[in-house]
Amino acid sequence: MEYILAQKNNLKLVFDIVQKTIKSIYPKYYPQEVVKFFCELHNFENIEKDICGGSVGLLKDGDCFVGTGCYKENHITRVYVLPEFQGKGYGTYIMNCLEEEISKIHKKAYLDASLPASHLYEKRGYVTIEHRKWEVDNGAILVYEVMEKEL
């Protein structure tokens, strides 16, 4: 496995990993309006800004790109592993890389955990510090956890 810094020519690849994962996994946990919210949040332009900011990575296993991660300062903002590769340790690997980068400057890492991912983060030692909800289209509610971990 190799976690590499995403370059601008990887934009479509990162976008496709994120969008495919959201559209495959999130409908099991959230109403369609929330799935749409996540797809719009992680749009082409936002991913491009993050790549240009030097904070997006891609996880490659052999010849296949299986996931992506992103952070801003000490906030992990995007971790996605393609559905067909989930449950094989790839998310853990990405998180290790992100936490290692953050720990060079900060003593704590923060993240906003979606319902599908909160159990992974708890296993890694993250603690919920706040429960939040956000109203999206048609009165649908996005529920998520704000979590932190000492590094």
PDB file of C-alpha atoms in Angstrom:
ATOM      1  CA  MET A   1       0.000   0.000   0.000  1.00  0.00           C
ATOM      2  CA  GLU A   2       1.077   3.519  -0.721  1.00  0.00           C
ATOM      3  CA  TYR A   3      -0.543   6.782   0.398  1.00  0.00           C
ATOM      4  CA  ILE A   4       0.416   9.535  -2.020  1.00  0.00           C
ATOM      5  CA  LEU A   5      -0.318  13.245  -2.225  1.00  0.00           C
ATOM      6  CA  ALA A   6      -3.049  13.878  -4.800  1.00  0.00           C
ATOM      7  CA  GLN A   7      -2.141  16.131  -7.687  1.00  0.00           C
ATOM      8  CA  LYS A   8      -4.439  18.227  -9.850  1.00  0.00           C
ATOM      9  CA  ASN A   9      -4.478  15.518 -12.518  1.00  0.00           C
ATOM     10  CA  ASN A  10      -5.995  13.183  -9.854  1.00  0.00           C
ATOM     11  CA  LEU A  11      -9.047  15.424  -9.368  1.00  0.00           C
ATOM     12  CA  LYS A  12     -11.510  13.234 -11.279  1.00  0.00           C
ATOM     13  CA  LEU A  13     -10.189  10.101  -9.556  1.00  0.00           C
ATOM     14  CA  VAL A  14     -10.656  11.593  -6.063  1.00  0.00           C
ATOM     15  CA  PHE A  15     -14.076  12.974  -7.003  1.00  0.00           C
ATOM     16  CA  ASP A  16     -15.197   9.581  -8.361  1.00  0.00           C
ATOM     17  CA  ILE A  17     -14.049   7.716  -5.227  1.00  0.00           C
ATOM     18  CA  VAL A  18     -15.898  10.151  -2.960  1.00  0.00           C
ATOM     19  CA  GLN A  19     -19.101  10.289  -5.007  1.00  0.00           C
ATOM     20  CA  LYS A  20     -19.317   6.522  -5.567  1.00  0.00           C
ATOM     21  CA  THR A  21     -18.809   5.851  -1.866  1.00  0.00           C
ATOM     22  CA  ILE A  22     -21.404   8.412  -0.775  1.00  0.00           C
ATOM     23  CA  LYS A  23     -23.997   7.173  -3.270  1.00  0.00           C
ATOM     24  CA  SER A  24     -23.415   3.514  -2.338  1.00  0.00           C
ATOM     25  CA  ILE A  25     -23.127   3.693   1.453  1.00  0.00           C
ATOM     26  CA  TYR A  26     -24.967   6.755   2.739  1.00  0.00           C
ATOM     27  CA  PRO A  27     -28.484   5.764   1.538  1.00  0.00           C
ATOM     28  CA  LYS A  28     -28.330   2.922   4.079  1.00  0.00           C
ATOM     29  CA  TYR A  29     -28.067   5.495   6.885  1.00  0.00           C
ATOM     30  CA  TYR A  30     -29.558   8.754   5.651  1.00  0.00           C
ATOM     31  CA  PRO A  31     -32.542  10.030   3.639  1.00  0.00           C
ATOM     32  CA  GLN A  32     -31.892  10.987   0.010  1.00  0.00           C
ATOM     33  CA  GLU A  33     -31.781  14.713   0.842  1.00  0.00           C
ATOM     34  CA  VAL A  34     -28.809  14.112   3.151  1.00  0.00           C
ATOM     35  CA  VAL A  35     -27.052  11.981   0.523  1.00  0.00           C
ATOM     36  CA  LYS A  36     -27.517  14.856  -1.930  1.00  0.00           C
ATOM     37  CA  PHE A  37     -26.111  17.289   0.662  1.00  0.00           C
ATOM     38  CA  PHE A  38     -22.928  15.201   1.026  1.00  0.00           C
ATOM     39  CA  CYS A  39     -22.530  14.888  -2.748  1.00  0.00           C
ATOM     40  CA  GLU A  40     -22.802  18.661  -3.100  1.00  0.00           C
ATOM     41  CA  LEU A  41     -20.462  19.310  -0.158  1.00  0.00           C
ATOM     42  CA  HIS A  42     -17.782  17.115  -1.726  1.00  0.00           C
ATOM     43  CA  ASN A  43     -18.176  18.604  -5.180  1.00  0.00           C
ATOM     44  CA  PHE A  44     -15.558  18.974  -7.895  1.00  0.00           C
ATOM     45  CA  GLU A  45     -14.671  22.552  -6.893  1.00  0.00           C
ATOM     46  CA  ASN A  46     -14.212  21.798  -3.164  1.00  0.00           C
ATOM     47  CA  ILE A  47     -12.050  18.772  -3.885  1.00  0.00           C
ATOM     48  CA  GLU A  48      -9.989  20.808  -6.355  1.00  0.00           C
ATOM     49  CA  LYS A  49      -9.386  23.515  -3.696  1.00  0.00           C
ATOM     50  CA  ASP A  50      -8.223  20.864  -1.234  1.00  0.00           C
ATOM     51  CA  ILE A  51      -5.898  19.264  -3.786  1.00  0.00           C
ATOM     52  CA  CYS A  52      -4.415  22.676  -4.608  1.00  0.00           C
ATOM     53  CA  GLY A  53      -3.978  23.214  -0.855  1.00  0.00           C
ATOM     54  CA  GLY A  54      -1.847  20.068  -0.648  1.00  0.00           C
ATOM     55  CA  SER A  55      -4.007  18.220   1.869  1.00  0.00           C
ATOM     56  CA  VAL A  56      -5.572  15.400  -0.177  1.00  0.00           C
ATOM     57  CA  GLY A  57      -4.094  11.928  -0.337  1.00  0.00           C
ATOM     58  CA  LEU A  58      -4.861   8.835  -2.374  1.00  0.00           C
ATOM     59  CA  LEU A  59      -4.391   5.277  -1.183  1.00  0.00           C
ATOM     60  CA  LYS A  60      -3.094   2.897  -3.807  1.00  0.00           C
ATOM     61  CA  ASP A  61      -2.899  -0.861  -3.418  1.00  0.00           C
ATOM     62  CA  GLY A  62      -1.084  -2.438  -6.318  1.00  0.00           C
ATOM     63  CA  ASP A  63      -2.434  -0.830  -9.472  1.00  0.00           C
ATOM     64  CA  CYS A  64      -5.731   0.196  -7.880  1.00  0.00           C
ATOM     65  CA  PHE A  65      -6.691   3.396  -6.087  1.00  0.00           C
ATOM     66  CA  VAL A  66      -8.958   2.342  -3.216  1.00  0.00           C
ATOM     67  CA  GLY A  67      -9.528   5.467  -1.102  1.00  0.00           C
ATOM     68  CA  THR A  68      -8.807   9.071  -0.305  1.00  0.00           C
ATOM     69  CA  GLY A  69      -8.304  11.293   2.724  1.00  0.00           C
ATOM     70  CA  CYS A  70      -8.092  15.015   3.422  1.00  0.00           C
ATOM     71  CA  TYR A  71      -7.364  17.301   6.367  1.00  0.00           C
ATOM     72  CA  LYS A  72      -7.187  21.020   7.098  1.00  0.00           C
ATOM     73  CA  GLU A  73      -4.952  21.979  10.011  1.00  0.00           C
ATOM     74  CA  ASN A  74      -6.090  19.525  12.728  1.00  0.00           C
ATOM     75  CA  HIS A  75      -9.502  18.724  11.237  1.00  0.00           C
ATOM     76  CA  ILE A  76      -9.936  15.538   9.199  1.00  0.00           C
ATOM     77  CA  THR A  77     -12.439  16.535   6.540  1.00  0.00           C
ATOM     78  CA  ARG A  78     -12.755  13.629   4.125  1.00  0.00           C
ATOM     79  CA  VAL A  79     -12.038   9.895   4.387  1.00  0.00           C
ATOM     80  CA  TYR A  80     -13.603   7.619   1.785  1.00  0.00           C
ATOM     81  CA  VAL A  81     -12.837   4.048   0.774  1.00  0.00           C
ATOM     82  CA  LEU A  82     -14.581   2.543  -2.235  1.00  0.00           C
ATOM     83  CA  PRO A  83     -17.386   0.202  -1.118  1.00  0.00           C
ATOM     84  CA  GLU A  84     -15.802  -2.912  -2.639  1.00  0.00           C
ATOM     85  CA  PHE A  85     -12.643  -2.314  -0.584  1.00  0.00           C
ATOM     86  CA  GLN A  86     -14.218  -1.492   2.789  1.00  0.00           C
ATOM     87  CA  GLY A  87     -13.550  -3.711   5.788  1.00  0.00           C
ATOM     88  CA  LYS A  88      -9.991  -4.510   4.672  1.00  0.00           C
ATOM     89  CA  GLY A  89      -8.036  -1.965   6.718  1.00  0.00           C
ATOM     90  CA  TYR A  90      -7.765   0.735   4.067  1.00  0.00           C
ATOM     91  CA  GLY A  91      -9.676   3.326   6.120  1.00  0.00           C
ATOM     92  CA  THR A  92      -7.405   2.606   9.074  1.00  0.00           C
ATOM     93  CA  TYR A  93      -4.346   3.089   6.881  1.00  0.00           C
ATOM     94  CA  ILE A  94      -5.631   6.444   5.594  1.00  0.00           C
ATOM     95  CA  MET A  95      -6.436   7.581   9.134  1.00  0.00           C
ATOM     96  CA  ASN A  96      -2.932   6.610  10.312  1.00  0.00           C
ATOM     97  CA  CYS A  97      -1.433   8.769   7.555  1.00  0.00           C
ATOM     98  CA  LEU A  98      -3.705  11.746   8.304  1.00  0.00           C
ATOM     99  CA  GLU A  99      -3.103  11.555  12.052  1.00  0.00           C
ATOM    100  CA  GLU A 100       0.647  11.335  11.514  1.00  0.00           C
ATOM    101  CA  GLU A 101       0.610  14.523   9.427  1.00  0.00           C
ATOM    102  CA  ILE A 102      -1.614  16.375  11.908  1.00  0.00           C
ATOM    103  CA  SER A 103       0.519  15.281  14.893  1.00  0.00           C
ATOM    104  CA  LYS A 104       3.536  17.103  13.442  1.00  0.00           C
ATOM    105  CA  ILE A 105       1.890  20.396  14.442  1.00  0.00           C
ATOM    106  CA  HIS A 106      -1.118  19.644  16.667  1.00  0.00           C
ATOM    107  CA  LYS A 107      -1.770  17.600  19.809  1.00  0.00           C
ATOM    108  CA  LYS A 108      -5.390  16.756  18.905  1.00  0.00           C
ATOM    109  CA  ALA A 109      -7.277  15.774  15.784  1.00  0.00           C
ATOM    110  CA  TYR A 110     -10.928  16.597  15.168  1.00  0.00           C
ATOM    111  CA  LEU A 111     -13.480  15.282  12.726  1.00  0.00           C
ATOM    112  CA  ASP A 112     -17.177  15.351  11.961  1.00  0.00           C
ATOM    113  CA  ALA A 113     -18.276  11.718  11.890  1.00  0.00           C
ATOM    114  CA  SER A 114     -21.102  10.571   9.681  1.00  0.00           C
ATOM    115  CA  LEU A 115     -23.230   7.685  10.909  1.00  0.00           C
ATOM    116  CA  PRO A 116     -21.491   5.106   8.674  1.00  0.00           C
ATOM    117  CA  ALA A 117     -18.035   6.026  10.001  1.00  0.00           C
ATOM    118  CA  SER A 118     -18.518   6.857  13.682  1.00  0.00           C
ATOM    119  CA  HIS A 119     -17.825   3.273  14.828  1.00  0.00           C
ATOM    120  CA  LEU A 120     -14.472   3.249  12.973  1.00  0.00           C
ATOM    121  CA  TYR A 121     -13.436   6.446  14.706  1.00  0.00           C
ATOM    122  CA  GLU A 122     -14.491   5.207  18.155  1.00  0.00           C
ATOM    123  CA  LYS A 123     -12.308   2.120  17.659  1.00  0.00           C
ATOM    124  CA  ARG A 124      -9.425   4.481  16.914  1.00  0.00           C
ATOM    125  CA  GLY A 125      -9.854   6.332  20.203  1.00  0.00           C
ATOM    126  CA  TYR A 126     -11.954   9.275  19.071  1.00  0.00           C
ATOM    127  CA  VAL A 127     -14.435  10.570  21.622  1.00  0.00           C
ATOM    128  CA  THR A 128     -17.666  12.384  20.825  1.00  0.00           C
ATOM    129  CA  ILE A 129     -17.544  15.908  22.184  1.00  0.00           C
ATOM    130  CA  GLU A 130     -20.770  17.117  20.607  1.00  0.00           C
ATOM    131  CA  HIS A 131     -23.846  15.754  18.819  1.00  0.00           C
ATOM    132  CA  ARG A 132     -24.961  17.983  15.984  1.00  0.00           C
ATOM    133  CA  LYS A 133     -27.789  18.089  13.506  1.00  0.00           C
ATOM    134  CA  TRP A 134     -28.214  20.104  10.353  1.00  0.00           C
ATOM    135  CA  GLU A 135     -31.461  20.585   8.466  1.00  0.00           C
ATOM    136  CA  VAL A 136     -31.110  20.021   4.731  1.00  0.00           C
ATOM    137  CA  ASP A 137     -33.720  20.010   1.932  1.00  0.00           C
ATOM    138  CA  ASN A 138     -37.350  19.092   2.652  1.00  0.00           C
ATOM    139  CA  GLY A 139     -36.813  19.158   6.415  1.00  0.00           C
ATOM    140  CA  ALA A 140     -34.519  16.107   6.359  1.00  0.00           C
ATOM    141  CA  ILE A 141     -31.997  16.086   9.190  1.00  0.00           C
ATOM    142  CA  LEU A 142     -28.302  15.266   8.964  1.00  0.00           C
ATOM    143  CA  VAL A 143     -27.159  13.887  12.321  1.00  0.00           C
ATOM    144  CA  TYR A 144     -23.430  13.614  13.016  1.00  0.00           C
ATOM    145  CA  GLU A 145     -20.851  13.542  15.799  1.00  0.00           C
ATOM    146  CA  VAL A 146     -18.028  15.994  16.417  1.00  0.00           C
ATOM    147  CA  MET A 147     -15.166  13.867  17.686  1.00  0.00           C
ATOM    148  CA  GLU A 148     -11.627  14.445  18.956  1.00  0.00           C
ATOM    149  CA  LYS A 149      -8.569  12.373  19.718  1.00  0.00           C
ATOM    150  CA  GLU A 150      -5.354  13.084  21.576  1.00  0.00           C
ATOM    151  CA  LEU A 151      -2.435  12.381  19.239  1.00  0.00           C
TER     152      LEU A 151
END
